mmCIF file of C-alpha atoms in Angstrom:
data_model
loop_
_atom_site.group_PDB
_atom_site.id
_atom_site.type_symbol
_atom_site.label_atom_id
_atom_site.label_comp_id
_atom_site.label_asym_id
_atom_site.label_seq_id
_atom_site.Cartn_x
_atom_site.Cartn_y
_atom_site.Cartn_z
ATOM 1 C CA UNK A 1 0.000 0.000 0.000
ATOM 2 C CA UNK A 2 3.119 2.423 0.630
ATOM 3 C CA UNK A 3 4.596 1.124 -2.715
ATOM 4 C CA UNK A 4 1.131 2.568 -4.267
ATOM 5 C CA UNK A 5 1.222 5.935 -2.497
ATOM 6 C CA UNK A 6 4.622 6.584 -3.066
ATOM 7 C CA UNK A 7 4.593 5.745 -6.650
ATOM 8 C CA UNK A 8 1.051 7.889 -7.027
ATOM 9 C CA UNK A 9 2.766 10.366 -4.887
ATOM 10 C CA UNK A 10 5.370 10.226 -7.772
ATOM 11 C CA UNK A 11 3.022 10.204 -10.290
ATOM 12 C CA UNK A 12 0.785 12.987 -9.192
ATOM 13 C CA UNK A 13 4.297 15.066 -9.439
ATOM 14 C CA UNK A 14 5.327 13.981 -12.579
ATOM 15 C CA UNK A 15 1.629 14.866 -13.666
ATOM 16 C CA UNK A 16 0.525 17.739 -12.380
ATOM 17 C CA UNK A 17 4.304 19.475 -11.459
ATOM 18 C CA UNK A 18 3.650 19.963 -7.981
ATOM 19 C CA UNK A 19 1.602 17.543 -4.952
ATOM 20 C CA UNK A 20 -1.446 18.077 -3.772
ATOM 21 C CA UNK A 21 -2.064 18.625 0.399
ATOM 22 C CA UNK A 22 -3.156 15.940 1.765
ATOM 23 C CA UNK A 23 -3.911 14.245 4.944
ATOM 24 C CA UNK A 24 -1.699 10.904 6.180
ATOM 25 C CA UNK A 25 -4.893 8.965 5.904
ATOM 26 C CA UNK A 26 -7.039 10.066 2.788
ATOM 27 C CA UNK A 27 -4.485 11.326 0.292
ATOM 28 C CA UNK A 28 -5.004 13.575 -2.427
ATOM 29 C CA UNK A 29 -7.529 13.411 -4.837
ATOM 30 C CA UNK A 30 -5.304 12.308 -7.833
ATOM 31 C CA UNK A 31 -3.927 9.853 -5.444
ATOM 32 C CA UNK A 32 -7.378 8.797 -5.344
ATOM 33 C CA UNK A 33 -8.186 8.111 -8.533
ATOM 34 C CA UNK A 34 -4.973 6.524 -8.916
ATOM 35 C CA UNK A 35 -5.721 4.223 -6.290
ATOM 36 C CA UNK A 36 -8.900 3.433 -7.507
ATOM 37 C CA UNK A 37 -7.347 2.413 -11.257
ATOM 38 C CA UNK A 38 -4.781 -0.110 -9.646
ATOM 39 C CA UNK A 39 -7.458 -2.057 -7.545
ATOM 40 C CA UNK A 40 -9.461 -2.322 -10.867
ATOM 41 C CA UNK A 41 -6.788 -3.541 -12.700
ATOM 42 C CA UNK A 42 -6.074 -5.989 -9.856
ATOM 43 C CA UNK A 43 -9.817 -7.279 -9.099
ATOM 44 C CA UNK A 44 -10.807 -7.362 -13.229
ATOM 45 C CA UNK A 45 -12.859 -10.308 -11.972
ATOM 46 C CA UNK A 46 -15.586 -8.071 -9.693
ATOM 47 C CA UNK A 47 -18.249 -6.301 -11.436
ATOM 48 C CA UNK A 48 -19.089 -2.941 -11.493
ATOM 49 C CA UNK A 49 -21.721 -3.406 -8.312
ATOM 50 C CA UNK A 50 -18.801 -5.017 -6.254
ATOM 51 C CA UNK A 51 -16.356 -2.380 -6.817
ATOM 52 C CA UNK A 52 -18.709 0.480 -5.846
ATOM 53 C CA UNK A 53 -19.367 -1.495 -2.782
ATOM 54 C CA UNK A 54 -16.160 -2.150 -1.701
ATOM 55 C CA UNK A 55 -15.109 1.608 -2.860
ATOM 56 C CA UNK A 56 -18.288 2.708 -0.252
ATOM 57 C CA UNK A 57 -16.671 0.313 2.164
ATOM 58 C CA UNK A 58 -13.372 1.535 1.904
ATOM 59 C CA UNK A 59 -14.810 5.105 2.348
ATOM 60 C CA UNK A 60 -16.281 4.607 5.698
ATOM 61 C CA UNK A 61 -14.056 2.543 6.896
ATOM 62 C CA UNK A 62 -11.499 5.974 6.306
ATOM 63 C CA UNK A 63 -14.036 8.654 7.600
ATOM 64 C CA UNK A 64 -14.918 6.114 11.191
ATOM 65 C CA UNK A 65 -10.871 6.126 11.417
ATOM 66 C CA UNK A 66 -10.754 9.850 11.376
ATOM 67 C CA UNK A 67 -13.576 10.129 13.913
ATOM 68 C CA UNK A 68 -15.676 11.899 11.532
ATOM 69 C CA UNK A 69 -18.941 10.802 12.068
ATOM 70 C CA UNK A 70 -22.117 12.926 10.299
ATOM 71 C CA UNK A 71 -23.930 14.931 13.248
ATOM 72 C CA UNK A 72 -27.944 13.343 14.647
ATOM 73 C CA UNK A 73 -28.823 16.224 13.239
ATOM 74 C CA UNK A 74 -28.051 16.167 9.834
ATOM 75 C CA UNK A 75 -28.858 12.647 9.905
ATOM 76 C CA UNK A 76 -32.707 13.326 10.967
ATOM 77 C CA UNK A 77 -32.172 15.882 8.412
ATOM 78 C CA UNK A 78 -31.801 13.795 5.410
ATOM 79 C CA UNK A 79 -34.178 11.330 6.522
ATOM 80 C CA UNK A 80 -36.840 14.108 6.706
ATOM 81 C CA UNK A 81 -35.985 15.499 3.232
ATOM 82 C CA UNK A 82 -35.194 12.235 1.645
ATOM 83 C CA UNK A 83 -39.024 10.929 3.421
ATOM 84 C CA UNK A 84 -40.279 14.500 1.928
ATOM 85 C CA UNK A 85 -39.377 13.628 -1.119
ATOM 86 C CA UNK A 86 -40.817 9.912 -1.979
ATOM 87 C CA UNK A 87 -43.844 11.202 -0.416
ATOM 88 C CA UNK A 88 -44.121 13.962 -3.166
ATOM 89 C CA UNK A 89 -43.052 11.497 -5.659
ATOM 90 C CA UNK A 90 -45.825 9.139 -4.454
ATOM 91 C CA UNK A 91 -47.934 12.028 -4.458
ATOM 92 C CA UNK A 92 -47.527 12.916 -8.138
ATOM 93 C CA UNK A 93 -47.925 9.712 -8.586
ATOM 94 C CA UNK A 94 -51.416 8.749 -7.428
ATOM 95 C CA UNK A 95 -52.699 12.475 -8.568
ATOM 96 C CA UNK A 96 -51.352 10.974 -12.125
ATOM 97 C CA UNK A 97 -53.067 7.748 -11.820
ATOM 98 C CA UNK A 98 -56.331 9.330 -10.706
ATOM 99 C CA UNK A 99 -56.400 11.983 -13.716
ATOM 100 C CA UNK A 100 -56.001 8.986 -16.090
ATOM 101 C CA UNK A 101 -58.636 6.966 -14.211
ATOM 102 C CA UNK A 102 -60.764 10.074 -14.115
ATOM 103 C CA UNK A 103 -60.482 10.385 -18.223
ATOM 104 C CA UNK A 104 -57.325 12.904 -18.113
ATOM 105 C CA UNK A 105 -57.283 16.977 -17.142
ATOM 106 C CA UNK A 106 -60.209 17.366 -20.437
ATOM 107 C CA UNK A 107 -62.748 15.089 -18.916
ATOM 108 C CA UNK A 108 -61.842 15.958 -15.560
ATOM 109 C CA UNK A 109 -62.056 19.858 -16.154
ATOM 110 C CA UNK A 110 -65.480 19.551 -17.704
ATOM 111 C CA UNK A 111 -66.407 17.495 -14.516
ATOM 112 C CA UNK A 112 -65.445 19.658 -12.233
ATOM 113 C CA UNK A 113 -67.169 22.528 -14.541
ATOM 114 C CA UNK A 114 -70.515 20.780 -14.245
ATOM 115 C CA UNK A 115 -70.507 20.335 -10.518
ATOM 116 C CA UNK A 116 -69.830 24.225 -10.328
ATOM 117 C CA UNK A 117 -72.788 24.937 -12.211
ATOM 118 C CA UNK A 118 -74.830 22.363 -10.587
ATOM 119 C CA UNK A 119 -73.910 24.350 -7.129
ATOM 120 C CA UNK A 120 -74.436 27.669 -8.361
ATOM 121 C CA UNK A 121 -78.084 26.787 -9.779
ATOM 122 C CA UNK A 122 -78.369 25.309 -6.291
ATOM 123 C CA UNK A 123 -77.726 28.294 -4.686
ATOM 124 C CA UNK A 124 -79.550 30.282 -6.908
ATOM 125 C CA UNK A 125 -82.625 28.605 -6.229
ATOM 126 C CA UNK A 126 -81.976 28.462 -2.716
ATOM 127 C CA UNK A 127 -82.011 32.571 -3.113
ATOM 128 C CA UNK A 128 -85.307 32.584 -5.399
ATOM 129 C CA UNK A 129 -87.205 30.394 -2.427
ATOM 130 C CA UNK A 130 -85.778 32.955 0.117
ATOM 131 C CA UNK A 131 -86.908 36.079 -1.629
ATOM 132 C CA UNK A 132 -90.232 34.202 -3.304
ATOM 133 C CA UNK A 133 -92.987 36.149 -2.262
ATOM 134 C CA UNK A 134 -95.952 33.606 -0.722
ATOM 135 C CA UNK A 135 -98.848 32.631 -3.136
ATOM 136 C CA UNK A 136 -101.499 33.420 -0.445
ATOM 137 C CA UNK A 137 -99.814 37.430 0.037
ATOM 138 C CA UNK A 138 -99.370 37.803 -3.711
ATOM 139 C CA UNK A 139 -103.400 36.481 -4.271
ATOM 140 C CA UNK A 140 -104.193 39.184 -1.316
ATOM 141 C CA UNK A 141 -101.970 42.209 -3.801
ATOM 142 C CA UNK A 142 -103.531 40.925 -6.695
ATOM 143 C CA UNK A 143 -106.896 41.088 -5.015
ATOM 144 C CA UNK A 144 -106.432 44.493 -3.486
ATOM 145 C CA UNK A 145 -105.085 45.718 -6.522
ATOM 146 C CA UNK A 146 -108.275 44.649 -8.396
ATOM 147 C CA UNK A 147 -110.294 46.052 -5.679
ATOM 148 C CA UNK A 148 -108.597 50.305 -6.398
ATOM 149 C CA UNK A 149 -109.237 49.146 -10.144
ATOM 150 C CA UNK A 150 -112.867 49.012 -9.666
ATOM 151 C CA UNK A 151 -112.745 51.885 -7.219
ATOM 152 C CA UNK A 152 -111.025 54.147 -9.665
ATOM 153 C CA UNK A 153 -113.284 52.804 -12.325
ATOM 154 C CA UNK A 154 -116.131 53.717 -10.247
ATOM 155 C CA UNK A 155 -114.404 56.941 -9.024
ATOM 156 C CA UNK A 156 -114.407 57.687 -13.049
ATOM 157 C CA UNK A 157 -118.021 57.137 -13.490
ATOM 158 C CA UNK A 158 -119.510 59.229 -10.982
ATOM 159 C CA UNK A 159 -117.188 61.783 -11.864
ATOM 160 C CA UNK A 160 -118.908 61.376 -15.410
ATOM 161 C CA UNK A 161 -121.936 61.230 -14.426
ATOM 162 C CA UNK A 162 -121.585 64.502 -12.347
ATOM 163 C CA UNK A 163 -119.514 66.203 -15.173
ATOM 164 C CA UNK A 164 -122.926 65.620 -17.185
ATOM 165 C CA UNK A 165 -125.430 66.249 -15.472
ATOM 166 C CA UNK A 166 -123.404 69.739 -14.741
ATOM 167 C CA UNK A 167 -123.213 70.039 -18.540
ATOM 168 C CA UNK A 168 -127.030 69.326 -18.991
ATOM 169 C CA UNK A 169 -127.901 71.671 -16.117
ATOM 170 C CA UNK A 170 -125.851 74.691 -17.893
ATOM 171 C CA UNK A 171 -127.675 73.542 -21.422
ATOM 172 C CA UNK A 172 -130.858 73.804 -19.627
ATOM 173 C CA UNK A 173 -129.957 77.342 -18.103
ATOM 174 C CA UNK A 174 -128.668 78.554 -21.726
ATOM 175 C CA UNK A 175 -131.869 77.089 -23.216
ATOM 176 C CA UNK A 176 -133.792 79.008 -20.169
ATOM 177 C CA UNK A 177 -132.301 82.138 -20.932
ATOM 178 C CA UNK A 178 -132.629 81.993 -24.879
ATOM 179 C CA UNK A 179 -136.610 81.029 -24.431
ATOM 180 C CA UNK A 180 -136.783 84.080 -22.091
ATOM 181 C CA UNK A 181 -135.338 86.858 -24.552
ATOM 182 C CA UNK A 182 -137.437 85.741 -27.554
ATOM 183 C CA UNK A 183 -141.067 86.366 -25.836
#
């Protein structure tokens, strides 16, 4: 394992002209990489799965050496985001399936649409019921009204009837007065 840092270390110099910092345990990040391509060339027989296992491994084995540990915290963190997330994803998900159930966002518009109107003319005759006047009150207006027809009517005819017999009693005093001059 030296024999591979030291040559990467050598490499990395011959590379790049100068070394990267780096810490006893981790290394640099070309040292890294380096590192990475001489296990693979060693272990040709694991797959691609295995070495990203064992390259995990290897990882945390590093970080629980350094006594680096992630904080409760963040921990409970991720969880919560990580739970936030599927749950959206699930969300979409079932709102998806229930739009194509439903006939997709046409079908589902014009149903929502028709229940609108089907509340509003609800409501509306909700409003005409309140503000309906009663059949017996509007017979009693209609009644009454009938009632100051006939009155007026009748108001109408007497006043005729006087306006006449005015008219006949001035005729009669014109006729009176015309009979008296002749004789």
């Amino acid at each position: 394992m030296s024999n591979r840092k030291s040559s990467c270390n050598e490499n990395s110099e011959q590379i790049s002209g100068f070394q990267y910092p780096s810490s006893p345990i981790t290394g640099s990040p070309l040292q890294d990489i380096m590192d990475e391509t001489v296990s693979r060339t060693n272990d040709s027989s694991r797959s691609i799965v295995d070495n990203i296992i064992v390259d995990r491994q290897e990882r945390s084995a590093n970080s629980s050496k350094l006594g680096i540990q992630s904080s409760p915290l963040t921990d409970k963190l991720n969880r919560i985001s990580q739970r936030q997330r599927l749950d959206d994803m699930r969300q979409s998900k079932k709102e998806n399936k229930k739009s194509m159930r439903r006939g997709g966002l046409e079908k589902m518009e014009w149903f929502v649409m028709n229940g609108e109107k089907i509340i509003e003319d609800k409501n509306l005759k909700v409003d005409a019921d309140k503000h309906m006047i009663p059949v017996d009150i509007l017979a009693e207006l209609e009644k009454e009204q009938e009632e100051e027809m006939e009155l007026l009517e009748d108001d109408d005819l007497i006043e005729f009837i006087e306006q006449k017999e005015h008219w006949e009693k001035e005729l009669e005093d014109m006729m009176a007065d015309f009979s008296i001059t002749e004789s």
